[in-house]
Amino acid sequence: MDEKIKQLATAYADECHEEELELLRTLAQIPAPSGHEERRAEFIRSWLVAQGAPVGAVRIDDAKNVIFSLPAGPHAAPDEGIAVFAAHTDVVFPDTEPLPLAESATRLLAPGVGDDTANLVGLLLAARYLVRNNVELDRPLLVVANSCEEGLGNLAGTRELFRQYAGRVCEFTSFDLYLGMHVVSAVGSHRWRVACHTQGGHSWENFGRDNAIEELCSLIEDLYAMELPTAAKTTINVGRFEGGTTVNSIAEDASVLVEYRSASEECLEQMYGNFVGLVEEHLRKGSRIDVKLIGRRPASGEHVPEGQGALIARTDEVLRELGGVTPTHQESSTDANIPLSLGICAHTVGTVEGDLLHTREEWVEKDSLRRGLAVILALMLAHARR
């Protein structure tokens, strides 16, 4: 990689390490359930302006994305597309009160601290470097703190971003997860809520009436016996079951959340048909079942976007040189699903070391933030005119 960029990125990451940790401590405590990221969004917008971003260049859109627009330099080619650098603001937990933060000599612990707050902090400080140093860019850049990446957020923030900038983005980099993880293709999914309603009654007096829990258990049993597509890895999962009242009541109501995943859109469509067909079979047997599609994440497009290989190779080099890791290419479900499904070069890059994501005990290694910030800044400086 470019030696000058390597030196600049490393020096800057070392210089503001303590400031980065303090910003992480602050941001990690601000609650941000998917769809309710407004407090983090307001904090980020205010922070960027305070760091020198022009007021008119930073906005919060209707999806609660914070979008910071950096213009191309005067010598940039006029037809260059926009490069987007993003990290998501939401966490998986529903807390509306400040999130708990703990710290040891080497680690910071908080719900969502690595997924995705530490990556987000690195993105913000890298953006500040571009502003304070008046870096001339070879194309327009968007720095985005996006909403709704987690769970049933259904990638709403990134969907809205690509609706606003349709046909103008040529490259998308999301910072998420841990150092060494390099997501280069998208795993799509369909998510369903399946509900059953019966008359119910007393377990002794009305024995024999349909039980909503039993009805759904029968559906689940058939679901796991379903033959899965073999053209690409495909999985199925029942992730939540609710229902019933007391031990001596025949359950009137029950519901489950069902998800199936695949890196192949063809396999997802096959699963769609199989799932709907299975539900119809149970309806014919007299079950009172309602289904609702509550989430749909696209898989990668049919063709690899032009330039995807070069983007991945360039990033791998930065991860080795500045991250100190050997990157592993992965399929996963991230914000990059949206651009990849549209045929746009995209990937997701982990930049910190940690573990226990999606638990309240999640942690990150404090010293790894240096390497993570250097990685992020180096990737952004690849668009600096030299």
XYZ file of C-alpha atoms in Angstrom:
386
model
C 0.000 0.000 0.000
C 1.008 3.650 -0.337
C 3.727 4.302 2.266
C 2.693 7.912 2.850
C -0.901 6.929 3.592
C 0.338 4.195 5.906
C 2.425 6.660 7.906
C -0.302 9.323 8.040
C -2.981 6.850 9.158
C -0.797 5.288 11.842
C 0.353 8.629 13.236
C -3.177 10.030 13.383
C -4.550 6.890 15.089
C -1.831 7.082 17.741
C -2.306 10.820 18.208
C -6.027 10.674 18.992
C -6.240 7.273 20.717
C -7.292 8.650 24.108
C -9.828 10.933 22.450
C -11.185 7.969 20.510
C -11.653 5.996 23.722
C -13.456 8.899 25.377
C -15.774 9.317 22.395
C -16.517 5.581 22.513
C -17.330 5.772 26.227
C -19.825 8.537 25.515
C -21.451 7.129 22.397
C -21.681 3.555 23.736
C -23.965 4.708 26.557
C -26.509 6.445 24.299
C -29.418 4.035 23.707
C -30.242 3.305 20.073
C -32.732 0.494 19.453
C -33.409 -0.104 15.763
C -35.841 2.547 14.576
C -35.154 4.764 17.592
C -31.634 6.008 16.900
C -32.543 9.702 17.141
C -30.437 10.430 20.238
C -27.298 8.989 18.705
C -28.073 10.694 15.417
C -28.372 14.124 17.078
C -25.167 13.572 19.038
C -23.253 12.567 15.894
C -24.531 15.485 13.845
C -23.583 17.942 16.587
C -20.188 16.307 17.063
C -19.330 16.507 13.366
C -20.267 20.188 13.194
C -18.241 20.892 16.328
C -15.232 19.216 14.682
C -15.376 21.527 11.673
C -17.865 19.932 9.278
C -19.888 22.652 7.496
C -23.368 22.886 9.009
C -25.012 22.552 5.600
C -23.032 19.410 4.777
C -24.399 17.338 7.669
C -28.028 16.305 7.880
C -30.299 13.733 9.463
C -32.738 12.226 6.986
C -36.206 10.754 7.586
C -34.699 7.308 8.268
C -32.511 8.756 11.055
C -29.346 8.378 8.968
C -26.684 11.006 9.623
C -25.244 11.917 6.217
C -22.081 13.999 5.895
C -21.333 15.025 2.292
C -17.752 15.752 1.277
C -17.360 17.218 -2.216
C -14.876 16.118 -4.834
C -11.809 18.295 -5.301
C -11.572 20.801 -8.158
C -9.445 18.425 -10.236
C -11.718 15.388 -9.937
C -13.210 13.840 -13.039
C -16.816 15.035 -13.395
C -18.302 11.590 -14.021
C -16.897 9.823 -10.952
C -19.565 8.192 -8.770
C -19.964 8.627 -5.027
C -18.025 6.496 -2.550
C -19.899 5.772 0.683
C -18.309 4.941 4.035
C -20.803 3.874 6.677
C -21.287 2.365 10.119
C -24.605 1.672 11.803
C -25.849 3.433 14.925
C -28.399 0.913 16.221
C -27.869 -1.866 18.747
C -29.885 -5.054 19.250
C -31.165 -4.149 22.714
C -34.433 -2.260 23.328
C -33.086 -0.110 26.204
C -34.226 3.492 26.252
C -32.194 4.381 29.360
C -28.397 4.894 29.169
C -26.605 1.648 28.362
C -24.253 0.237 31.007
C -20.502 0.702 30.467
C -17.697 -1.135 32.241
C -13.963 -0.886 31.767
C -10.810 -2.738 32.670
C -7.209 -1.865 31.957
C -7.484 -3.398 28.484
C -11.170 -3.632 27.599
C -14.367 -1.630 27.264
C -17.607 -3.522 27.827
C -21.090 -2.369 26.788
C -24.048 -3.705 24.819
C -23.263 -3.034 21.160
C -19.779 -1.678 21.874
C -18.216 -3.621 19.000
C -21.352 -4.094 16.926
C -21.161 -1.372 15.942
C -20.203 1.561 18.165
C -16.408 1.213 18.114
C -16.386 0.956 14.316
C -18.638 4.016 14.156
C -16.278 6.031 16.362
C -13.365 5.157 14.073
C -15.381 6.332 11.067
C -16.189 9.662 12.738
C -12.575 10.387 13.616
C -11.394 9.437 10.125
C -13.976 11.846 8.684
C -12.632 14.569 10.967
C -9.145 14.038 9.548
C -10.446 14.697 6.031
C -12.146 17.902 7.182
C -9.337 19.341 9.268
C -6.703 18.608 6.668
C -8.753 19.827 3.696
C -8.054 16.579 1.873
C -8.722 16.929 -1.846
C -10.857 14.004 -2.991
C -10.976 12.297 -6.370
C -14.770 11.901 -6.095
C -17.613 12.886 -3.742
C -17.706 10.976 -0.461
C -20.577 10.307 1.899
C -19.846 9.505 5.532
C -22.982 7.841 6.877
C -24.006 6.829 10.389
C -26.959 4.719 9.315
C -29.957 3.364 11.148
C -31.763 0.025 11.275
C -29.056 -2.514 10.460
C -29.933 -4.889 13.269
C -32.712 -7.485 13.420
C -36.085 -6.349 12.194
C -34.678 -2.959 11.254
C -34.573 -4.656 7.837
C -31.689 -2.438 6.617
C -34.148 0.458 6.395
C -31.431 3.097 6.772
C -29.323 1.800 3.903
C -32.395 1.204 1.750
C -33.333 4.858 2.193
C -29.777 5.974 1.445
C -29.788 4.153 -1.887
C -33.250 5.475 -2.676
C -31.959 9.031 -2.221
C -28.756 8.465 -4.195
C -30.075 6.001 -6.767
C -27.684 5.543 -9.689
C -24.999 7.785 -8.170
C -23.072 5.479 -5.796
C -20.196 3.465 -7.262
C -18.683 2.015 -4.082
C -19.922 1.207 -0.582
C -17.847 0.323 2.476
C -19.532 -0.560 5.756
C -17.490 -0.801 8.948
C -18.918 -3.476 11.214
C -17.808 -6.412 13.370
C -14.266 -7.475 14.200
C -10.766 -7.169 12.746
C -10.053 -9.834 10.170
C -13.695 -10.231 9.147
C -14.154 -9.093 5.552
C -17.673 -9.644 4.236
C -17.525 -9.809 0.435
C -20.909 -11.304 -0.470
C -24.416 -10.953 0.919
C -26.531 -13.554 2.683
C -30.182 -12.701 2.157
C -33.132 -13.663 4.326
C -36.910 -13.687 4.613
C -38.418 -13.219 8.072
C -41.974 -14.154 8.996
C -44.292 -13.810 11.956
C -46.649 -16.816 12.144
C -49.628 -16.544 14.498
C -52.332 -19.038 15.446
C -55.674 -18.335 17.148
C -58.045 -20.930 18.584
C -61.129 -20.954 20.805
C -59.137 -22.058 23.837
C -60.677 -23.163 27.088
C -60.054 -25.105 30.277
C -57.549 -27.928 30.106
C -59.960 -30.376 31.824
C -63.435 -29.191 30.950
C -62.648 -28.442 27.308
C -60.024 -31.079 26.611
C -59.837 -31.880 22.920
C -60.182 -28.363 21.596
C -57.429 -27.051 19.327
C -54.426 -25.647 21.169
C -52.599 -22.773 19.433
C -49.253 -23.899 20.827
C -49.717 -27.449 19.575
C -50.814 -26.189 16.168
C -47.647 -24.148 15.767
C -45.481 -26.965 17.119
C -46.871 -29.157 14.334
C -46.011 -26.471 11.783
C -42.498 -26.108 13.210
C -41.932 -29.855 13.053
C -42.878 -29.859 9.373
C -40.766 -26.762 8.797
C -37.601 -28.448 10.038
C -38.407 -31.544 7.999
C -38.622 -29.438 4.834
C -36.086 -30.230 2.124
C -33.750 -27.261 1.716
C -32.341 -26.062 -1.612
C -28.899 -27.442 -2.414
C -27.712 -24.932 -5.034
C -26.277 -22.796 -2.208
C -26.120 -23.060 1.562
C -29.599 -22.426 2.942
C -30.663 -22.420 6.595
C -33.904 -22.149 8.508
C -34.558 -21.089 12.084
C -37.406 -20.518 14.512
C -36.033 -17.798 16.732
C -38.881 -16.860 19.061
C -42.019 -18.573 20.404
C -44.715 -16.843 22.416
C -48.159 -17.915 23.560
C -50.503 -19.365 26.090
C -51.544 -18.119 29.525
C -51.638 -20.641 32.364
C -50.713 -24.289 32.754
C -54.388 -25.316 32.932
C -55.600 -23.274 29.969
C -55.801 -24.422 26.362
C -53.750 -21.806 24.541
C -55.877 -19.432 22.478
C -52.988 -17.572 20.908
C -49.403 -18.342 19.982
C -46.871 -16.916 17.548
C -43.388 -17.665 16.264
C -40.724 -15.795 14.323
C -39.265 -17.773 11.421
C -36.277 -16.956 9.253
C -34.582 -18.671 6.353
C -31.298 -17.512 4.815
C -29.208 -18.084 1.727
C -26.523 -16.363 -0.317
C -28.596 -17.237 -3.397
C -31.656 -15.201 -4.340
C -32.874 -18.225 -6.321
C -32.754 -20.378 -3.191
C -34.589 -17.707 -1.210
C -37.389 -17.649 -3.772
C -37.561 -21.448 -3.678
C -37.843 -21.308 0.118
C -40.562 -18.685 -0.205
C -42.652 -21.068 -2.288
C -41.963 -24.009 0.026
C -42.840 -22.016 3.137
C -46.082 -20.615 1.748
C -47.034 -24.082 0.503
C -46.450 -25.581 3.947
C -48.626 -22.934 5.598
C -51.383 -23.616 3.053
C -51.240 -27.339 3.891
C -51.859 -26.555 7.545
C -54.688 -24.197 6.660
C -56.360 -27.004 4.705
C -56.191 -29.157 7.857
C -58.258 -26.555 9.696
C -55.549 -24.573 11.463
C -56.265 -20.893 12.033
C -52.923 -19.461 11.044
C -51.957 -15.981 9.931
C -48.548 -15.218 8.404
C -46.866 -11.895 7.756
C -43.585 -11.198 5.984
C -41.827 -8.807 8.392
C -38.349 -8.627 6.879
C -36.683 -9.260 3.551
C -32.953 -8.810 3.001
C -31.646 -9.349 -0.528
C -28.723 -11.625 -1.336
C -25.897 -10.632 -3.674
C -26.829 -9.925 -7.256
C -26.415 -12.533 -9.961
C -23.192 -10.969 -11.292
C -20.105 -9.765 -9.416
C -19.919 -5.958 -9.827
C -17.103 -4.598 -11.947
C -14.354 -3.407 -9.625
C -15.381 -5.671 -6.727
C -12.174 -7.704 -6.936
C -9.983 -4.608 -6.861
C -11.888 -3.174 -3.880
C -11.483 -6.409 -1.931
C -7.790 -6.753 -2.783
C -7.036 -3.151 -1.799
C -8.843 -3.609 1.506
C -7.126 -6.911 2.264
C -3.758 -5.212 1.840
C -4.725 -2.447 4.275
C -5.996 -4.993 6.800
C -2.706 -6.883 6.645
C -0.473 -3.801 6.740
C -2.334 -1.675 9.297
C -4.752 -4.065 10.971
C -2.105 -6.705 11.575
C -4.496 -9.500 10.584
C -4.962 -11.993 7.801
C -8.456 -11.208 6.527
C -10.988 -13.963 5.998
C -13.573 -13.522 3.249
C -17.070 -14.207 4.483
C -20.703 -14.333 3.430
C -22.945 -12.501 5.864
C -25.948 -10.233 6.237
C -24.902 -6.583 6.628
C -25.706 -3.149 5.232
C -23.685 -4.157 2.150
C -26.579 -6.450 1.138
C -28.419 -3.519 -0.401
C -25.711 -2.248 -2.803
C -24.542 -5.777 -3.651
C -28.092 -6.691 -4.653
C -28.068 -3.632 -6.932
C -24.819 -4.653 -8.639
C -22.728 -1.998 -6.856
C -19.245 -2.705 -5.463
C -19.665 -3.179 -1.717
C -18.246 -4.941 1.301
C -18.205 -4.841 5.098
C -14.971 -4.514 7.065
C -14.374 -5.246 10.749
C -11.914 -2.891 12.447
C -11.701 -3.737 16.179
C -10.930 -6.777 18.287
C -13.639 -8.041 20.623
C -16.208 -10.732 21.268
C -19.666 -11.643 22.594
C -21.592 -9.530 20.091
C -25.368 -9.403 20.626
C -24.891 -9.985 24.365
C -24.829 -7.490 27.206
C -21.280 -8.600 27.966
C -19.850 -7.580 24.588
C -16.327 -6.143 24.800
C -13.604 -4.604 22.667
C -9.868 -4.404 23.187
C -9.065 -0.747 23.753
C -5.689 -0.843 22.050
C -7.195 -2.385 18.897
C -8.964 0.909 18.212
C -5.636 2.330 17.044
C -5.324 -0.222 14.277
C -8.993 0.061 13.416
C -8.861 3.824 12.962
C -5.714 3.502 10.852
C -7.497 0.960 8.613
C -10.561 3.182 8.184
C -8.567 6.316 7.443
C -6.300 4.518 4.962
C -9.322 3.189 3.044
C -10.808 6.678 2.889
C -7.494 8.244 1.859
C -7.446 5.923 -1.141
C -9.758 8.583 -2.594
C -7.365 11.447 -1.895
C -5.782 13.028 -4.956
C -2.035 12.522 -4.919
